[in-house]
Amino acid sequence: MARAATTADVFNAIAEPRRRELIGVLADGKEYAVGEVVVRLRMSQPAVSKHLGVLRKVGVVSVIKRGQHRMYRLNAAELKPVHDWVKMFERYWTHQLRQIKERAERKALERIISSDSGTKSGNREE
Amino acid sequence: MARAATTADVFNAIAEPRRRELIGVLADGKEYAVGEVVVRLRMSQPAVSKHLGVLRKVGVVSVIKRGQHRMYRLNAAELKPVHDWVKMFERYWTHQLRQIKERAERKALERIISSDSGTKSGNREE
DNA sequence: TTGACATATTCCTATATGGGAATATATTTA
DNA sequence: TAAATATATTCCCATATAGGAATATGTCAA
């Protein structure tokens, strides 16, 4: 099997740096025409259109026609799955002092345990 | 140019669902041998090794040899860039009531504006 | 209608993938 | 030393890219 499509889910869609930049432009919640994004990011127009297309397929942006322009708007709620997933690890870098303390305690505990029964690399249950 | 390598950065590395599952196993902070992961996720051993290899290249996991085992441990701090980036959009889905109210206000404002000067799709500065 | 403008789509190509199968490389044990 | 065990690596291939260039499509204005 090949790599999953960029349009497979939000995680794949935002893996591309240019697309994150794109989202960054739309981050103020206002709507932008393709041409505006082209100017701001100094990308080619087809590139912008394609990237916006990917983001639209996963729902991260939405479009409405207005005259000859297509106005793109961020649909930030679609980024929530990413936030939810990575939030699980928040505690690893917040509260640095508490974290350092806990790590020290854990190491001390490991020392005590390993001076106990040996190295058999036991079956960590199951 | 082709798509960026999965080892290019954390965003690309975690785009693959199996790798997020892998990280999920290591999420308790303990160290795991490859074989343990193979059993827990019911993936083939080469697949696990390869995925762990990707995660190691971007620094999300670290390895130490212990006997004939390679013990993998999560290096959660490397996920912080993802957290930092997506945190910018937190406000869009928290405080739902406030959010709904703001959206209503915005729409009302837009109605007022559009009944004003027309559709010229003005140059949003710059 | 014709032309100017805004955007999307198609065609191209080098590149990397993920998975399965087979195999190589340790390391422990008998 | 040889077998067993744990893990990594290689080879294979179908698939999808991202970007540039060219072009198609759609919309407004004269």
PDB file of C-alpha atoms (C1' of nucleotides) in Angstrom:
ATOM      1  CA  MET A   1       0.000   0.000   0.000  1.00  0.00           C
ATOM      2  CA  ALA A   2       1.181   3.496  -0.729  1.00  0.00           C
ATOM      3  CA  ARG A   3       1.078   6.449   1.614  1.00  0.00           C
ATOM      4  CA  ALA A   4      -2.391   7.632   2.517  1.00  0.00           C
ATOM      5  CA  ALA A   5      -3.763  10.465   0.426  1.00  0.00           C
ATOM      6  CA  THR A   6      -3.307  13.977   1.719  1.00  0.00           C
ATOM      7  CA  THR A   7      -7.077  14.202   1.631  1.00  0.00           C
ATOM      8  CA  ALA A   8      -7.478  11.095   3.768  1.00  0.00           C
ATOM      9  CA  ASP A   9      -7.838  13.050   7.006  1.00  0.00           C
ATOM     10  CA  VAL A  10      -6.805  16.265   8.725  1.00  0.00           C
ATOM     11  CA  PHE A  11      -3.530  14.833   9.943  1.00  0.00           C
ATOM     12  CA  ASN A  12      -2.386  14.129   6.413  1.00  0.00           C
ATOM     13  CA  ALA A  13      -3.702  17.422   5.143  1.00  0.00           C
ATOM     14  CA  ILE A  14      -1.764  19.538   7.621  1.00  0.00           C
ATOM     15  CA  ALA A  15       1.446  17.566   7.209  1.00  0.00           C
ATOM     16  CA  GLU A  16       2.375  19.837   4.331  1.00  0.00           C
ATOM     17  CA  PRO A  17       4.028  23.065   5.591  1.00  0.00           C
ATOM     18  CA  ARG A  18       2.583  25.242   2.834  1.00  0.00           C
ATOM     19  CA  ARG A  19      -0.886  24.167   3.823  1.00  0.00           C
ATOM     20  CA  ARG A  20      -0.214  25.136   7.410  1.00  0.00           C
ATOM     21  CA  GLU A  21       0.938  28.526   6.190  1.00  0.00           C
ATOM     22  CA  LEU A  22      -2.257  28.754   4.234  1.00  0.00           C
ATOM     23  CA  ILE A  23      -4.274  27.990   7.331  1.00  0.00           C
ATOM     24  CA  GLY A  24      -2.217  30.614   9.096  1.00  0.00           C
ATOM     25  CA  VAL A  25      -3.414  33.255   6.681  1.00  0.00           C
ATOM     26  CA  LEU A  26      -7.027  32.262   7.217  1.00  0.00           C
ATOM     27  CA  ALA A  27      -6.511  32.081  10.970  1.00  0.00           C
ATOM     28  CA  ASP A  28      -8.062  35.472  11.608  1.00  0.00           C
ATOM     29  CA  GLY A  29     -11.438  34.056  10.644  1.00  0.00           C
ATOM     30  CA  LYS A  30     -11.920  36.406   7.744  1.00  0.00           C
ATOM     31  CA  GLU A  31     -12.518  35.191   4.226  1.00  0.00           C
ATOM     32  CA  TYR A  32      -9.875  35.462   1.541  1.00  0.00           C
ATOM     33  CA  ALA A  33      -9.878  35.238  -2.210  1.00  0.00           C
ATOM     34  CA  VAL A  34      -7.334  32.932  -3.800  1.00  0.00           C
ATOM     35  CA  GLY A  35      -5.475  35.870  -5.258  1.00  0.00           C
ATOM     36  CA  GLU A  36      -5.023  37.456  -1.875  1.00  0.00           C
ATOM     37  CA  VAL A  37      -3.429  34.300  -0.560  1.00  0.00           C
ATOM     38  CA  VAL A  38      -1.210  34.129  -3.627  1.00  0.00           C
ATOM     39  CA  VAL A  39       0.120  37.592  -2.855  1.00  0.00           C
ATOM     40  CA  ARG A  40       0.581  37.015   0.864  1.00  0.00           C
ATOM     41  CA  LEU A  41       2.375  33.708   0.567  1.00  0.00           C
ATOM     42  CA  ARG A  42       4.105  34.400  -2.740  1.00  0.00           C
ATOM     43  CA  MET A  43       3.063  31.049  -4.083  1.00  0.00           C
ATOM     44  CA  SER A  44       1.910  30.311  -7.614  1.00  0.00           C
ATOM     45  CA  GLN A  45      -1.814  30.524  -8.170  1.00  0.00           C
ATOM     46  CA  PRO A  46      -2.201  26.868  -9.186  1.00  0.00           C
ATOM     47  CA  ALA A  47      -0.305  25.804  -6.074  1.00  0.00           C
ATOM     48  CA  VAL A  48      -2.618  27.789  -3.851  1.00  0.00           C
ATOM     49  CA  SER A  49      -5.693  26.457  -5.616  1.00  0.00           C
ATOM     50  CA  LYS A  50      -4.492  22.891  -5.233  1.00  0.00           C
ATOM     51  CA  HIS A  51      -3.629  23.248  -1.564  1.00  0.00           C
ATOM     52  CA  LEU A  52      -6.934  24.917  -0.857  1.00  0.00           C
ATOM     53  CA  GLY A  53      -8.569  22.052  -2.679  1.00  0.00           C
ATOM     54  CA  VAL A  54      -6.969  19.548  -0.332  1.00  0.00           C
ATOM     55  CA  LEU A  55      -8.009  21.541   2.704  1.00  0.00           C
ATOM     56  CA  ARG A  56     -11.510  21.801   1.372  1.00  0.00           C
ATOM     57  CA  LYS A  57     -11.787  18.069   0.852  1.00  0.00           C
ATOM     58  CA  VAL A  58     -11.003  17.421   4.483  1.00  0.00           C
ATOM     59  CA  GLY A  59     -13.308  20.221   5.541  1.00  0.00           C
ATOM     60  CA  VAL A  60     -10.711  22.552   7.015  1.00  0.00           C
ATOM     61  CA  VAL A  61     -11.773  25.369   4.717  1.00  0.00           C
ATOM     62  CA  SER A  62     -15.021  26.198   2.982  1.00  0.00           C
ATOM     63  CA  VAL A  63     -15.670  28.224  -0.140  1.00  0.00           C
ATOM     64  CA  ILE A  64     -18.343  30.543  -1.382  1.00  0.00           C
ATOM     65  CA  LYS A  65     -18.461  32.163  -4.767  1.00  0.00           C
ATOM     66  CA  ARG A  66     -18.654  35.891  -4.808  1.00  0.00           C
ATOM     67  CA  GLY A  67     -18.555  37.435  -8.217  1.00  0.00           C
ATOM     68  CA  GLN A  68     -15.575  36.069 -10.019  1.00  0.00           C
ATOM     69  CA  HIS A  69     -13.847  35.388  -6.743  1.00  0.00           C
ATOM     70  CA  ARG A  70     -13.941  32.307  -4.587  1.00  0.00           C
ATOM     71  CA  MET A  71     -13.811  33.291  -0.967  1.00  0.00           C
ATOM     72  CA  TYR A  72     -12.165  30.799   1.346  1.00  0.00           C
ATOM     73  CA  ARG A  73     -12.794  30.702   5.045  1.00  0.00           C
ATOM     74  CA  LEU A  74     -11.230  28.619   7.768  1.00  0.00           C
ATOM     75  CA  ASN A  75     -13.350  25.945   9.371  1.00  0.00           C
ATOM     76  CA  ALA A  76     -11.168  25.633  12.431  1.00  0.00           C
ATOM     77  CA  ALA A  77     -13.354  23.085  14.192  1.00  0.00           C
ATOM     78  CA  GLU A  78     -12.015  20.463  11.820  1.00  0.00           C
ATOM     79  CA  LEU A  79      -8.623  20.844  13.456  1.00  0.00           C
ATOM     80  CA  LYS A  80     -10.000  19.700  16.785  1.00  0.00           C
ATOM     81  CA  PRO A  81      -9.087  16.021  16.275  1.00  0.00           C
ATOM     82  CA  VAL A  82      -5.447  17.044  16.041  1.00  0.00           C
ATOM     83  CA  HIS A  83      -5.745  19.126  19.151  1.00  0.00           C
ATOM     84  CA  ASP A  84      -7.538  16.367  21.028  1.00  0.00           C
ATOM     85  CA  TRP A  85      -4.924  13.827  20.110  1.00  0.00           C
ATOM     86  CA  VAL A  86      -1.850  15.864  20.925  1.00  0.00           C
ATOM     87  CA  LYS A  87      -3.399  17.215  24.097  1.00  0.00           C
ATOM     88  CA  MET A  88      -2.883  13.762  25.597  1.00  0.00           C
ATOM     89  CA  PHE A  89       0.799  14.612  25.876  1.00  0.00           C
ATOM     90  CA  GLU A  90       0.505  18.123  27.215  1.00  0.00           C
ATOM     91  CA  ARG A  91       1.563  17.093  30.698  1.00  0.00           C
ATOM     92  CA  TYR A  92       4.948  16.060  29.370  1.00  0.00           C
ATOM     93  CA  TRP A  93       6.083  19.595  28.734  1.00  0.00           C
ATOM     94  CA  THR A  94       3.963  21.676  31.091  1.00  0.00           C
ATOM     95  CA  HIS A  95       4.787  22.134  34.759  1.00  0.00           C
ATOM     96  CA  GLN A  96       8.456  21.622  34.114  1.00  0.00           C
ATOM     97  CA  LEU A  97       9.478  21.542  37.756  1.00  0.00           C
ATOM     98  CA  ARG A  98       6.881  18.979  38.724  1.00  0.00           C
ATOM     99  CA  GLN A  99       7.920  17.009  35.672  1.00  0.00           C
ATOM    100  CA  ILE A 100      11.576  16.943  36.635  1.00  0.00           C
ATOM    101  CA  LYS A 101      10.673  15.908  40.129  1.00  0.00           C
ATOM    102  CA  GLU A 102       8.483  13.086  38.898  1.00  0.00           C
ATOM    103  CA  ARG A 103      11.166  11.840  36.589  1.00  0.00           C
ATOM    104  CA  ALA A 104      13.663  11.748  39.429  1.00  0.00           C
ATOM    105  CA  GLU A 105      11.216   9.825  41.569  1.00  0.00           C
ATOM    106  CA  ARG A 106      10.567   7.371  38.799  1.00  0.00           C
ATOM    107  CA  LYS A 107      14.263   6.738  38.292  1.00  0.00           C
ATOM    108  CA  ALA A 108      14.785   6.206  42.001  1.00  0.00           C
ATOM    109  CA  LEU A 109      11.923   3.749  41.995  1.00  0.00           C
ATOM    110  CA  GLU A 110      13.385   1.901  39.023  1.00  0.00           C
ATOM    111  CA  ARG A 111      16.699   1.602  40.816  1.00  0.00           C
ATOM    112  CA  ILE A 112      14.998  -0.021  43.764  1.00  0.00           C
ATOM    113  CA  ILE A 113      13.072  -2.424  41.585  1.00  0.00           C
ATOM    114  CA  SER A 114      16.010  -3.465  39.448  1.00  0.00           C
ATOM    115  CA  SER A 115      18.151  -4.223  42.475  1.00  0.00           C
ATOM    116  CA  ASP A 116      15.441  -6.726  43.269  1.00  0.00           C
ATOM    117  CA  SER A 117      14.652  -9.671  40.961  1.00  0.00           C
ATOM    118  CA  GLY A 118      16.945  -9.373  37.933  1.00  0.00           C
ATOM    119  CA  THR A 119      16.891  -8.743  34.198  1.00  0.00           C
ATOM    120  CA  LYS A 120      14.585 -11.464  32.846  1.00  0.00           C
ATOM    121  CA  SER A 121      12.783  -8.826  30.718  1.00  0.00           C
ATOM    122  CA  GLY A 122       9.554 -10.096  32.144  1.00  0.00           C
ATOM    123  CA  ASN A 123       6.257 -10.237  30.353  1.00  0.00           C
ATOM    124  CA  ARG A 124       4.796  -6.896  31.176  1.00  0.00           C
ATOM    125  CA  GLU A 125       1.432  -8.660  31.803  1.00  0.00           C
ATOM    126  CA  GLU A 126      -0.774 -10.054  29.000  1.00  0.00           C
TER     127      GLU A 126
ATOM    128  CA  MET B   1       8.776  18.000  -6.107  1.00  0.00           C
ATOM    129  CA  ALA B   2       7.261  14.981  -4.444  1.00  0.00           C
ATOM    130  CA  ARG B   3       5.599  14.869  -1.079  1.00  0.00           C
ATOM    131  CA  ALA B   4       7.924  15.524   1.847  1.00  0.00           C
ATOM    132  CA  ALA B   5       9.399  12.477   3.516  1.00  0.00           C
ATOM    133  CA  THR B   6       7.616  11.084   6.534  1.00  0.00           C
ATOM    134  CA  THR B   7      10.841  11.709   8.399  1.00  0.00           C
ATOM    135  CA  ALA B   8      10.923  15.356   7.366  1.00  0.00           C
ATOM    136  CA  ASP B   9       9.285  16.560  10.582  1.00  0.00           C
ATOM    137  CA  VAL B  10       6.875  15.548  13.307  1.00  0.00           C
ATOM    138  CA  PHE B  11       3.830  16.619  11.352  1.00  0.00           C
ATOM    139  CA  ASN B  12       4.632  14.216   8.559  1.00  0.00           C
ATOM    140  CA  ALA B  13       5.587  11.457  10.949  1.00  0.00           C
ATOM    141  CA  ILE B  14       2.304  11.506  12.847  1.00  0.00           C
ATOM    142  CA  ALA B  15       0.193  11.725   9.710  1.00  0.00           C
ATOM    143  CA  GLU B  16       0.220   7.934   9.517  1.00  0.00           C
ATOM    144  CA  PRO B  17      -2.513   6.442  11.753  1.00  0.00           C
ATOM    145  CA  ARG B  18      -0.501   3.347  12.655  1.00  0.00           C
ATOM    146  CA  ARG B  19       2.245   5.548  13.971  1.00  0.00           C
ATOM    147  CA  ARG B  20      -0.199   7.420  16.157  1.00  0.00           C
ATOM    148  CA  GLU B  21      -1.388   4.085  17.506  1.00  0.00           C
ATOM    149  CA  LEU B  22       2.210   3.232  18.188  1.00  0.00           C
ATOM    150  CA  ILE B  23       2.678   6.447  20.082  1.00  0.00           C
ATOM    151  CA  GLY B  24      -0.497   5.620  21.955  1.00  0.00           C
ATOM    152  CA  VAL B  25       1.060   2.422  23.235  1.00  0.00           C
ATOM    153  CA  LEU B  26       4.125   4.277  24.461  1.00  0.00           C
ATOM    154  CA  ALA B  27       1.991   7.036  25.932  1.00  0.00           C
ATOM    155  CA  ASP B  28       2.265   5.697  29.477  1.00  0.00           C
ATOM    156  CA  GLY B  29       5.914   6.659  29.514  1.00  0.00           C
ATOM    157  CA  LYS B  30       7.154   3.114  30.030  1.00  0.00           C
ATOM    158  CA  GLU B  31       9.549   1.453  27.656  1.00  0.00           C
ATOM    159  CA  TYR B  32       8.460  -1.282  25.308  1.00  0.00           C
ATOM    160  CA  ALA B  33      10.254  -3.891  23.275  1.00  0.00           C
ATOM    161  CA  VAL B  34       9.331  -4.160  19.612  1.00  0.00           C
ATOM    162  CA  GLY B  35       7.754  -7.540  20.191  1.00  0.00           C
ATOM    163  CA  GLU B  36       5.425  -6.182  22.841  1.00  0.00           C
ATOM    164  CA  VAL B  37       4.173  -3.564  20.423  1.00  0.00           C
ATOM    165  CA  VAL B  38       3.736  -6.207  17.748  1.00  0.00           C
ATOM    166  CA  VAL B  39       1.439  -8.175  20.072  1.00  0.00           C
ATOM    167  CA  ARG B  40      -0.527  -5.179  21.277  1.00  0.00           C
ATOM    168  CA  LEU B  41      -1.181  -3.688  17.854  1.00  0.00           C
ATOM    169  CA  ARG B  42      -1.288  -6.968  15.921  1.00  0.00           C
ATOM    170  CA  MET B  43       0.971  -5.557  13.285  1.00  0.00           C
ATOM    171  CA  SER B  44       3.754  -7.417  11.528  1.00  0.00           C
ATOM    172  CA  GLN B  45       7.167  -7.092  13.114  1.00  0.00           C
ATOM    173  CA  PRO B  46       8.778  -5.423  10.106  1.00  0.00           C
ATOM    174  CA  ALA B  47       5.980  -2.911   9.969  1.00  0.00           C
ATOM    175  CA  VAL B  48       6.471  -2.008  13.625  1.00  0.00           C
ATOM    176  CA  SER B  49      10.214  -1.741  13.176  1.00  0.00           C
ATOM    177  CA  LYS B  50       9.818   0.535  10.201  1.00  0.00           C
ATOM    178  CA  HIS B  51       7.300   2.795  11.864  1.00  0.00           C
ATOM    179  CA  LEU B  52       9.427   3.017  14.986  1.00  0.00           C
ATOM    180  CA  GLY B  53      12.322   3.869  12.721  1.00  0.00           C
ATOM    181  CA  VAL B  54      10.446   6.835  11.314  1.00  0.00           C
ATOM    182  CA  LEU B  55       9.473   8.034  14.762  1.00  0.00           C
ATOM    183  CA  ARG B  56      13.025   7.675  15.915  1.00  0.00           C
ATOM    184  CA  LYS B  57      14.355   9.737  13.031  1.00  0.00           C
ATOM    185  CA  VAL B  58      12.149  12.644  13.992  1.00  0.00           C
ATOM    186  CA  GLY B  59      13.018  12.148  17.654  1.00  0.00           C
ATOM    187  CA  VAL B  60       9.580  11.164  18.890  1.00  0.00           C
ATOM    188  CA  VAL B  61      10.918   7.924  20.318  1.00  0.00           C
ATOM    189  CA  SER B  62      14.306   6.847  21.574  1.00  0.00           C
ATOM    190  CA  VAL B  63      15.854   3.409  21.823  1.00  0.00           C
ATOM    191  CA  ILE B  64      18.190   1.622  24.145  1.00  0.00           C
ATOM    192  CA  LYS B  65      19.520  -1.868  23.709  1.00  0.00           C
ATOM    193  CA  ARG B  66      18.837  -4.231  26.514  1.00  0.00           C
ATOM    194  CA  GLY B  67      19.973  -7.752  25.855  1.00  0.00           C
ATOM    195  CA  GLN B  68      18.555  -8.853  22.587  1.00  0.00           C
ATOM    196  CA  HIS B  69      15.720  -6.412  22.968  1.00  0.00           C
ATOM    197  CA  ARG B  70      15.505  -2.827  21.804  1.00  0.00           C
ATOM    198  CA  MET B  71      13.506  -0.853  24.277  1.00  0.00           C
ATOM    199  CA  TYR B  72      11.570   2.073  22.833  1.00  0.00           C
ATOM    200  CA  ARG B  73      10.426   4.989  24.880  1.00  0.00           C
ATOM    201  CA  LEU B  74       8.292   7.964  23.991  1.00  0.00           C
ATOM    202  CA  ASN B  75       9.979  11.335  23.782  1.00  0.00           C
ATOM    203  CA  ALA B  76       6.759  13.284  24.067  1.00  0.00           C
ATOM    204  CA  ALA B  77       8.396  16.702  24.070  1.00  0.00           C
ATOM    205  CA  GLU B  78       8.960  16.319  20.345  1.00  0.00           C
ATOM    206  CA  LEU B  79       5.197  16.516  19.873  1.00  0.00           C
ATOM    207  CA  LYS B  80       5.107  19.991  21.302  1.00  0.00           C
ATOM    208  CA  PRO B  81       5.391  21.763  17.935  1.00  0.00           C
ATOM    209  CA  VAL B  82       2.155  20.120  16.889  1.00  0.00           C
ATOM    210  CA  HIS B  83       0.499  21.141  20.104  1.00  0.00           C
ATOM    211  CA  ASP B  84       1.785  24.684  19.825  1.00  0.00           C
ATOM    212  CA  TRP B  85       0.551  25.026  16.296  1.00  0.00           C
ATOM    213  CA  VAL B  86      -2.920  23.635  16.780  1.00  0.00           C
ATOM    214  CA  LYS B  87      -3.369  25.466  20.049  1.00  0.00           C
ATOM    215  CA  MET B  88      -3.726  28.656  18.008  1.00  0.00           C
ATOM    216  CA  PHE B  89      -7.204  27.465  17.073  1.00  0.00           C
ATOM    217  CA  GLU B  90      -8.365  26.277  20.453  1.00  0.00           C
ATOM    218  CA  ARG B  91     -10.642  29.255  20.923  1.00  0.00           C
ATOM    219  CA  TYR B  92     -12.691  28.189  17.929  1.00  0.00           C
ATOM    220  CA  TRP B  93     -14.191  25.203  19.695  1.00  0.00           C
ATOM    221  CA  THR B  94     -13.974  26.111  23.350  1.00  0.00           C
ATOM    222  CA  HIS B  95     -16.483  28.385  25.061  1.00  0.00           C
ATOM    223  CA  GLN B  96     -19.226  27.292  22.723  1.00  0.00           C
ATOM    224  CA  LEU B  97     -21.791  29.785  23.920  1.00  0.00           C
ATOM    225  CA  ARG B  98     -19.491  32.732  23.587  1.00  0.00           C
ATOM    226  CA  GLN B  99     -18.522  31.427  20.182  1.00  0.00           C
ATOM    227  CA  ILE B 100     -22.103  31.200  18.956  1.00  0.00           C
ATOM    228  CA  LYS B 101     -22.781  34.678  20.188  1.00  0.00           C
ATOM    229  CA  GLU B 102     -19.717  36.058  18.420  1.00  0.00           C
ATOM    230  CA  ARG B 103     -20.672  34.385  15.198  1.00  0.00           C
ATOM    231  CA  ALA B 104     -24.135  35.907  15.355  1.00  0.00           C
ATOM    232  CA  GLU B 105     -22.650  39.325  15.959  1.00  0.00           C
ATOM    233  CA  ARG B 106     -20.282  38.920  13.092  1.00  0.00           C
ATOM    234  CA  LYS B 107     -23.075  37.956  10.706  1.00  0.00           C
ATOM    235  CA  ALA B 108     -25.164  40.901  11.795  1.00  0.00           C
ATOM    236  CA  LEU B 109     -22.200  43.151  11.161  1.00  0.00           C
ATOM    237  CA  GLU B 110     -21.673  41.672   7.733  1.00  0.00           C
ATOM    238  CA  ARG B 111     -25.294  42.343   6.873  1.00  0.00           C
ATOM    239  CA  ILE B 112     -24.851  45.969   7.767  1.00  0.00           C
ATOM    240  CA  ILE B 113     -21.666  46.313   5.772  1.00  0.00           C
ATOM    241  CA  SER B 114     -22.942  44.588   2.649  1.00  0.00           C
ATOM    242  CA  SER B 115     -26.014  46.800   2.554  1.00  0.00           C
ATOM    243  CA  ASP B 116     -23.570  49.649   2.381  1.00  0.00           C
ATOM    244  CA  SER B 117     -21.110  50.145  -0.489  1.00  0.00           C
ATOM    245  CA  GLY B 118     -21.533  47.174  -2.779  1.00  0.00           C
ATOM    246  CA  THR B 119     -19.645  44.128  -3.981  1.00  0.00           C
ATOM    247  CA  LYS B 120     -16.418  45.582  -5.384  1.00  0.00           C
ATOM    248  CA  SER B 121     -14.448  42.916  -3.449  1.00  0.00           C
ATOM    249  CA  GLY B 122     -12.186  45.659  -2.210  1.00  0.00           C
ATOM    250  CA  ASN B 123      -8.474  45.319  -1.666  1.00  0.00           C
ATOM    251  CA  ARG B 124      -8.257  44.163   1.902  1.00  0.00           C
ATOM    252  CA  GLU B 125      -5.235  46.468   2.375  1.00  0.00           C
ATOM    253  CA  GLU B 126      -1.806  45.718   0.900  1.00  0.00           C
TER     254      GLU B 126
ATOM    255  C1'  DT C   1     -19.065  39.563 -28.696  1.00  0.00           C
ATOM    256  C1'  DT C   2     -14.588  40.301 -27.180  1.00  0.00           C
ATOM    257  C1'  DG C   3     -11.213  40.852 -23.928  1.00  0.00           C
ATOM    258  C1'  DA C   4      -9.557  41.102 -19.172  1.00  0.00           C
ATOM    259  C1'  DC C   5      -9.467  38.957 -14.990  1.00  0.00           C
ATOM    260  C1'  DA C   6      -9.832  35.022 -11.307  1.00  0.00           C
ATOM    261  C1'  DT C   7      -9.562  30.417 -10.493  1.00  0.00           C
ATOM    262  C1'  DA C   8      -9.464  25.474 -11.445  1.00  0.00           C
ATOM    263  C1'  DT C   9      -7.753  21.594 -13.944  1.00  0.00           C
ATOM    264  C1'  DT C  10      -4.726  18.767 -16.693  1.00  0.00           C
ATOM    265  C1'  DC C  11      -0.339  16.913 -17.900  1.00  0.00           C
ATOM    266  C1'  DC C  12       4.168  15.986 -16.592  1.00  0.00           C
ATOM    267  C1'  DT C  13       7.930  13.836 -13.589  1.00  0.00           C
ATOM    268  C1'  DA C  14      10.958  12.711  -9.701  1.00  0.00           C
ATOM    269  C1'  DT C  15      10.298  10.900  -5.428  1.00  0.00           C
ATOM    270  C1'  DA C  16       8.719   8.560  -1.437  1.00  0.00           C
ATOM    271  C1'  DT C  17       5.671   5.720   0.439  1.00  0.00           C
ATOM    272  C1'  DG C  18       3.559   1.244   3.375  1.00  0.00           C
ATOM    273  C1'  DG C  19       3.162  -3.395   3.395  1.00  0.00           C
ATOM    274  C1'  DG C  20       4.414  -8.268   2.551  1.00  0.00           C
ATOM    275  C1'  DA C  21       7.951 -11.602   1.946  1.00  0.00           C
ATOM    276  C1'  DA C  22      12.378 -12.851   2.424  1.00  0.00           C
ATOM    277  C1'  DT C  23      16.573 -12.222   4.463  1.00  0.00           C
ATOM    278  C1'  DA C  24      20.307 -10.179   7.270  1.00  0.00           C
ATOM    279  C1'  DT C  25      22.102  -9.065  11.775  1.00  0.00           C
ATOM    280  C1'  DA C  26      22.638  -9.404  16.516  1.00  0.00           C
ATOM    281  C1'  DT C  27      22.245 -11.823  20.983  1.00  0.00           C
ATOM    282  C1'  DT C  28      21.178 -15.515  24.087  1.00  0.00           C
ATOM    283  C1'  DT C  29      21.084 -20.320  25.177  1.00  0.00           C
ATOM    284  C1'  DA C  30      21.984 -25.236  24.845  1.00  0.00           C
TER     285       DA C  30
ATOM    286  C1'  DT D   1      29.241 -24.257  17.395  1.00  0.00           C
ATOM    287  C1'  DA D   2      24.463 -24.459  16.352  1.00  0.00           C
ATOM    288  C1'  DA D   3      19.765 -23.401  17.176  1.00  0.00           C
ATOM    289  C1'  DA D   4      16.491 -20.067  18.867  1.00  0.00           C
ATOM    290  C1'  DT D   5      14.979 -15.591  19.520  1.00  0.00           C
ATOM    291  C1'  DA D   6      14.488 -10.452  18.606  1.00  0.00           C
ATOM    292  C1'  DT D   7      14.909  -6.947  15.501  1.00  0.00           C
ATOM    293  C1'  DA D   8      16.353  -4.517  11.325  1.00  0.00           C
ATOM    294  C1'  DT D   9      16.916  -4.301   6.438  1.00  0.00           C
ATOM    295  C1'  DT D  10      16.189  -5.211   1.608  1.00  0.00           C
ATOM    296  C1'  DC D  11      13.431  -5.963  -2.411  1.00  0.00           C
ATOM    297  C1'  DC D  12       9.210  -5.483  -4.517  1.00  0.00           C
ATOM    298  C1'  DC D  13       5.245  -2.515  -6.398  1.00  0.00           C
ATOM    299  C1'  DA D  14       0.971   0.185  -6.713  1.00  0.00           C
ATOM    300  C1'  DT D  15      -0.043   4.666  -5.536  1.00  0.00           C
ATOM    301  C1'  DA D  16       0.034   9.456  -4.637  1.00  0.00           C
ATOM    302  C1'  DT D  17       2.134  13.178  -4.316  1.00  0.00           C
ATOM    303  C1'  DA D  18       4.019  18.804  -5.110  1.00  0.00           C
ATOM    304  C1'  DG D  19       5.235  21.823  -8.316  1.00  0.00           C
ATOM    305  C1'  DG D  20       5.696  24.018 -12.933  1.00  0.00           C
ATOM    306  C1'  DA D  21       3.704  24.910 -17.343  1.00  0.00           C
ATOM    307  C1'  DA D  22      -0.022  25.107 -20.101  1.00  0.00           C
ATOM    308  C1'  DT D  23      -4.683  25.328 -20.592  1.00  0.00           C
ATOM    309  C1'  DA D  24      -9.638  25.235 -19.469  1.00  0.00           C
ATOM    310  C1'  DT D  25     -13.511  27.353 -17.162  1.00  0.00           C
ATOM    311  C1'  DG D  26     -16.116  31.035 -15.325  1.00  0.00           C
ATOM    312  C1'  DT D  27     -17.278  35.870 -14.685  1.00  0.00           C
ATOM    313  C1'  DC D  28     -17.196  40.712 -15.318  1.00  0.00           C
ATOM    314  C1'  DA D  29     -16.831  44.956 -18.265  1.00  0.00           C
ATOM    315  C1'  DA D  30     -16.860  47.627 -22.563  1.00  0.00           C
TER     316       DA D  30
END
